Tab-separated table of C-alpha atoms in Angstrom:
chain	number	residue	atom	x	y	z
A	15	MET	CA	78.035	137.495	111.497
A	16	ALA	CA	79.712	136.273	107.566
A	17	LEU	CA	78.430	136.424	103.966
A	18	MET	CA	77.268	133.244	102.539
A	19	LEU	CA	77.078	134.918	99.217
A	20	GLU	CA	78.746	133.061	96.085
A	21	PRO	CA	82.364	134.125	95.596
A	22	VAL	CA	82.426	135.879	91.910
A	23	ARG	CA	84.618	134.584	89.586
A	24	VAL	CA	87.705	136.815	89.278
A	25	MET	CA	88.800	138.199	91.995
A	26	ALA	CA	88.916	141.676	92.329
A	27	LYS	CA	90.423	144.141	93.743
A	28	ILE	CA	89.071	146.601	96.582
A	29	LEU	CA	90.302	149.247	98.220
A	30	VAL	CA	88.840	149.769	101.437
A	31	VAL	CA	89.884	153.371	103.504
A	32	ASP	CA	88.810	153.897	106.728
A	33	ASP	CA	89.800	155.547	110.158
A	34	GLU	CA	88.001	153.099	112.310
A	35	PRO	CA	89.715	149.933	112.693
A	36	ASP	CA	87.011	147.986	113.992
A	37	ALA	CA	84.946	149.117	110.545
A	38	LEU	CA	88.494	147.758	108.578
A	39	GLU	CA	88.316	144.270	109.822
A	40	VAL	CA	84.460	144.130	109.625
A	41	LEU	CA	84.209	145.844	106.346
A	42	GLY	CA	87.153	143.590	105.343
A	43	PHE	CA	86.094	140.161	106.516
A	44	ASN	CA	83.010	140.312	104.633
A	45	LEU	CA	84.789	141.506	101.506
A	46	LYS	CA	87.091	138.770	101.706
A	47	ASN	CA	84.480	135.639	102.295
A	48	ALA	CA	82.309	137.388	99.545
A	49	GLY	CA	85.645	136.308	97.088
A	50	TYR	CA	87.353	139.765	96.784
A	51	GLU	CA	90.888	140.857	97.185
A	52	VAL	CA	91.105	143.725	100.003
A	53	THR	CA	93.570	146.159	100.813
A	54	THR	CA	93.258	148.580	103.664
A	55	ALA	CA	94.580	152.282	104.425
A	56	ASP	CA	93.442	153.860	107.738
A	57	ASP	CA	94.898	157.583	106.410
A	58	GLY	CA	93.365	160.132	102.912
A	59	ASP	CA	97.757	160.144	102.110
A	60	ALA	CA	98.004	156.178	102.462
A	61	ALA	CA	94.762	156.018	100.945
A	62	LEU	CA	96.196	157.984	97.145
A	63	LYS	CA	99.530	156.236	97.863
A	64	LYS	CA	97.945	152.794	97.739
A	65	ALA	CA	95.439	153.859	95.101
A	66	ARG	CA	98.187	154.767	92.497
A	67	GLN	CA	100.566	152.282	92.978
A	68	GLN	CA	97.954	149.194	93.108
A	69	LEU	CA	94.977	150.967	90.873
A	70	PRO	CA	92.060	148.882	92.292
A	71	ASP	CA	89.257	147.144	90.777
A	72	LEU	CA	87.616	149.462	93.242
A	73	ILE	CA	87.557	151.840	96.101
A	74	LEU	CA	85.289	152.352	99.476
A	75	LEU	CA	86.014	155.678	101.032
A	76	ASP	CA	85.005	156.950	104.273
A	77	LEU	CA	84.596	161.022	104.296
A	78	MET	CA	86.061	161.659	107.733
A	79	LEU	CA	89.665	160.550	107.058
A	80	PRO	CA	92.413	162.407	109.176
A	81	GLU	CA	95.918	163.858	107.224
A	82	VAL	CA	93.703	164.522	104.086
A	83	ASP	CA	90.387	164.167	104.114
A	84	GLY	CA	87.366	162.046	101.353
A	85	LEU	CA	86.345	164.330	99.048
A	86	GLU	CA	89.797	165.434	99.018
A	87	VAL	CA	91.008	161.946	97.949
A	88	CYS	CA	88.134	161.786	95.692
A	89	LYS	CA	89.059	164.972	94.035
A	90	LEU	CA	92.214	163.943	93.738
A	91	LEU	CA	91.846	160.696	92.107
A	92	ARG	CA	89.608	161.812	89.744
A	93	ARG	CA	92.456	164.534	88.084
A	94	ASP	CA	94.665	161.628	87.964
A	95	PRO	CA	94.207	159.703	84.499
A	96	ALA	CA	95.263	156.888	86.456
A	97	THR	CA	93.129	156.804	88.981
A	98	SER	CA	90.409	158.529	86.933
A	99	ALA	CA	88.306	155.341	86.247
A	100	ILE	CA	88.233	153.564	89.238
A	101	PRO	CA	85.399	153.317	91.021
A	102	ILE	CA	84.480	154.664	94.282
A	103	ILE	CA	81.653	154.064	96.692
A	104	MET	CA	81.724	156.536	99.324
A	105	VAL	CA	81.000	154.949	102.739
A	106	THR	CA	80.210	157.115	105.766
A	107	ALA	CA	78.374	158.415	108.905
A	108	LYS	CA	76.908	161.885	106.964
A	109	ALA	CA	73.883	161.118	105.842
A	110	GLY	CA	72.922	164.920	104.853
A	111	GLU	CA	71.905	165.215	101.375
A	112	ILE	CA	74.039	168.243	100.694
A	113	ASP	CA	77.363	165.178	101.856
A	114	ARG	CA	75.760	162.921	99.251
A	115	VAL	CA	75.455	166.320	96.614
A	116	VAL	CA	79.031	166.962	97.116
A	117	GLY	CA	80.349	163.668	97.494
A	118	LEU	CA	78.805	162.607	93.788
A	119	GLU	CA	79.657	166.386	92.582
A	120	LEU	CA	83.633	165.332	93.092
A	121	GLY	CA	83.172	161.832	91.224
A	122	ALA	CA	81.740	159.128	93.653
A	123	ASP	CA	79.851	156.665	91.815
A	124	ASP	CA	77.897	155.755	95.140
A	125	TYR	CA	77.400	156.749	98.458
A	126	VAL	CA	76.399	154.374	101.490
A	127	THR	CA	75.904	155.529	105.200
A	128	LYS	CA	76.470	154.460	108.118
A	129	PRO	CA	75.032	151.712	109.589
A	130	PHE	CA	74.671	149.456	106.407
A	131	SER	CA	74.098	146.293	105.294
A	132	PRO	CA	77.022	144.604	104.548
A	133	ARG	CA	75.402	142.157	101.988
A	134	GLU	CA	73.485	145.106	100.792
A	135	LEU	CA	76.998	147.262	99.967
A	136	ILE	CA	78.700	144.072	98.537
A	137	LEU	CA	75.753	143.643	95.931
A	138	ARG	CA	76.475	148.071	95.113
A	139	ILE	CA	79.658	146.956	94.453
A	140	ARG	CA	79.258	143.569	92.415
A	141	ASN	CA	76.857	145.462	90.014
A	142	LEU	CA	79.191	148.829	89.928
A	143	LEU	CA	81.950	146.216	88.975
A	144	LYS	CA	79.341	144.634	86.390
A	145	ARG	CA	78.175	148.053	85.249
A	146	ARG	CA	82.790	149.282	84.575
A	147	SER	CA	83.232	146.144	82.642
A	148	GLU	CA	80.642	146.408	80.159
A	149	THR	CA	81.923	150.122	79.729
A	150	GLU	CA	85.641	149.354	79.184
A	151	GLU	CA	84.167	146.699	76.873
A	152	GLU	CA	82.575	149.244	74.345
A	153	LYS	CA	85.248	152.612	74.907
A	154	PRO	CA	87.890	152.459	72.787
A	155	GLN	CA	91.214	152.250	74.677
A	156	THR	CA	93.385	153.560	71.945
A	157	MET	CA	93.548	157.156	70.471
A	158	GLN	CA	94.464	157.579	66.741
A	159	PHE	CA	95.238	160.775	65.476
A	160	GLY	CA	97.293	160.642	61.766
A	161	ASP	CA	100.407	158.398	62.593
A	162	LEU	CA	100.037	158.905	66.393
A	163	LEU	CA	98.981	156.269	68.464
A	164	ILE	CA	98.268	156.100	71.884
A	165	ASP	CA	97.061	152.386	73.448
A	166	ILE	CA	96.170	153.230	76.605
A	167	PRO	CA	96.716	150.070	78.233
A	168	ARG	CA	99.300	148.227	76.474
A	169	HIS	CA	101.267	151.972	77.360
A	170	LEU	CA	102.543	151.613	73.848
A	171	VAL	CA	102.779	155.235	71.767
A	172	SER	CA	104.318	154.443	68.172
A	173	VAL	CA	104.516	157.042	65.073
A	174	ALA	CA	103.944	155.380	61.859
A	175	GLY	CA	104.212	152.242	62.755
A	176	GLN	CA	107.356	152.813	65.364
A	177	ARG	CA	107.160	152.335	68.156
A	178	VAL	CA	108.178	155.116	70.898
A	179	ASP	CA	109.864	154.816	73.644
A	180	LEU	CA	108.340	157.344	76.771
A	181	THR	CA	108.813	157.557	80.280
A	182	ALA	CA	106.340	157.418	82.717
A	183	THR	CA	106.287	160.759	83.485
A	184	GLU	CA	105.783	161.069	79.634
A	185	PHE	CA	103.486	159.152	78.950
A	186	LYS	CA	100.946	160.390	81.757
A	187	LEU	CA	101.784	164.216	79.800
A	188	LEU	CA	101.077	163.102	76.519
A	189	ILE	CA	98.049	161.055	78.194
A	190	VAL	CA	96.775	163.993	80.170
A	191	LEU	CA	96.675	166.843	76.282
A	192	ALA	CA	96.170	164.353	74.176
A	193	GLN	CA	92.312	163.144	76.713
A	194	ARG	CA	92.023	167.363	77.263
A	195	ARG	CA	93.132	168.245	73.309
A	196	GLY	CA	91.908	171.225	72.187
A	197	ARG	CA	91.998	172.484	75.492
A	198	VAL	CA	95.191	174.653	76.796
A	199	GLN	CA	96.736	173.336	79.610
A	200	SER	CA	98.778	175.791	81.981
A	201	ARG	CA	101.796	174.806	83.493
A	202	GLU	CA	100.324	174.934	87.312
A	203	ALA	CA	97.760	172.656	85.996
A	204	LEU	CA	100.009	170.358	85.146
A	205	LEU	CA	102.306	170.372	87.368
A	206	ARG	CA	99.224	169.168	89.436
A	207	ASP	CA	97.632	166.899	87.458
A	208	VAL	CA	101.096	165.468	85.993
A	209	TRP	CA	103.390	165.299	88.770
A	210	GLU	CA	101.241	165.988	91.951
A	211	TYR	CA	103.228	168.861	92.838
A	212	ASP	CA	101.916	172.558	94.151
A	213	ASN	CA	102.772	176.004	92.156
A	214	LEU	CA	105.553	176.673	93.739
A	215	ILE	CA	107.749	174.465	92.002
A	216	ASP	CA	109.622	175.846	88.977
A	217	THR	CA	107.733	175.438	85.783
A	218	ARG	CA	110.475	174.748	83.606
A	219	THR	CA	110.285	171.150	85.082
A	220	VAL	CA	106.917	170.881	82.219
A	221	ASP	CA	109.401	172.964	79.819
A	222	THR	CA	111.836	170.813	80.051
A	223	HIS	CA	110.217	167.246	79.632
A	224	MET	CA	107.994	169.047	77.047
A	225	ARG	CA	110.698	168.904	74.918
A	226	ARG	CA	111.847	165.705	75.790
A	227	LEU	CA	108.907	164.519	74.612
A	228	ARG	CA	108.996	166.386	71.678
A	229	GLU	CA	111.695	165.292	69.883
A	230	LYS	CA	110.854	161.734	71.097
A	231	LEU	CA	107.662	161.831	69.424
A	232	GLY	CA	109.381	163.190	66.064
A	233	ALA	CA	106.703	163.549	63.243
A	234	GLY	CA	103.972	163.337	66.217
A	235	ALA	CA	105.155	165.706	67.857
A	236	GLN	CA	102.700	168.161	65.064
A	237	TYR	CA	100.527	167.778	67.251
A	238	LEU	CA	101.909	169.818	70.408
A	239	ASP	CA	101.683	173.094	70.547
A	240	THR	CA	102.903	175.964	73.027
A	241	VAL	CA	100.885	178.565	73.380
A	242	ARG	CA	103.131	181.252	74.552
A	243	GLY	CA	102.691	182.712	78.269
A	244	VAL	CA	100.194	180.206	78.998
A	245	GLY	CA	101.049	176.319	78.522
A	246	TYR	CA	100.429	173.842	76.023
A	247	ARG	CA	97.960	172.430	73.969
A	248	PHE	CA	97.278	168.590	72.528
A	249	MET	CA	95.566	170.543	68.856
A	250	GLU	CA	94.230	167.643	65.935
A	251	ALA	CA	95.580	168.030	62.736
């Protein structure tokens, strides 16, 4: 039966991930009826691609998925700065306490077991989106280090008031280092978290991008430190 909840004012985008066609249909129908924009994915690989391309406002994620399971999808999304803040509700038939604990430890915001009430699920979604909105209003969306300014929502970097044009990869590399400032990031970790490559890829890819990033930042490159034989870190002056 369709839900008769009052539609939300702003149409939030929700990515529903489940390998059961019936579940996708039921969830999609009820979410759309409640006023949400819905996209779907039926395996882990598709879920990761759509999450990174579309940046939904919330993800409903089944645990038992083909290709890449739900726990791994959650872990990979939390590692990626572009998707790390997207709320995730795990929806699964696995009701054991250990499953719930593992899911929450990997970064899920909530956990719902099947069968569930569509009305209850939508109320949880609304509460989670409301909390996220309140948090974003309070959370600084820029990082300032001396003359170096990083404006994340606007995808803008400037040094001494002069805009620096970075590629998407260079920007992501800078964000990852700045958000983990003070901590050394190995080349392998950067390949995984920025490029999503495995360790078999030539790590000189990182060195090449770091060199270009430093050249573009000019005086702002003083914050980028090389740790010989290990990797790189962002150091505040």
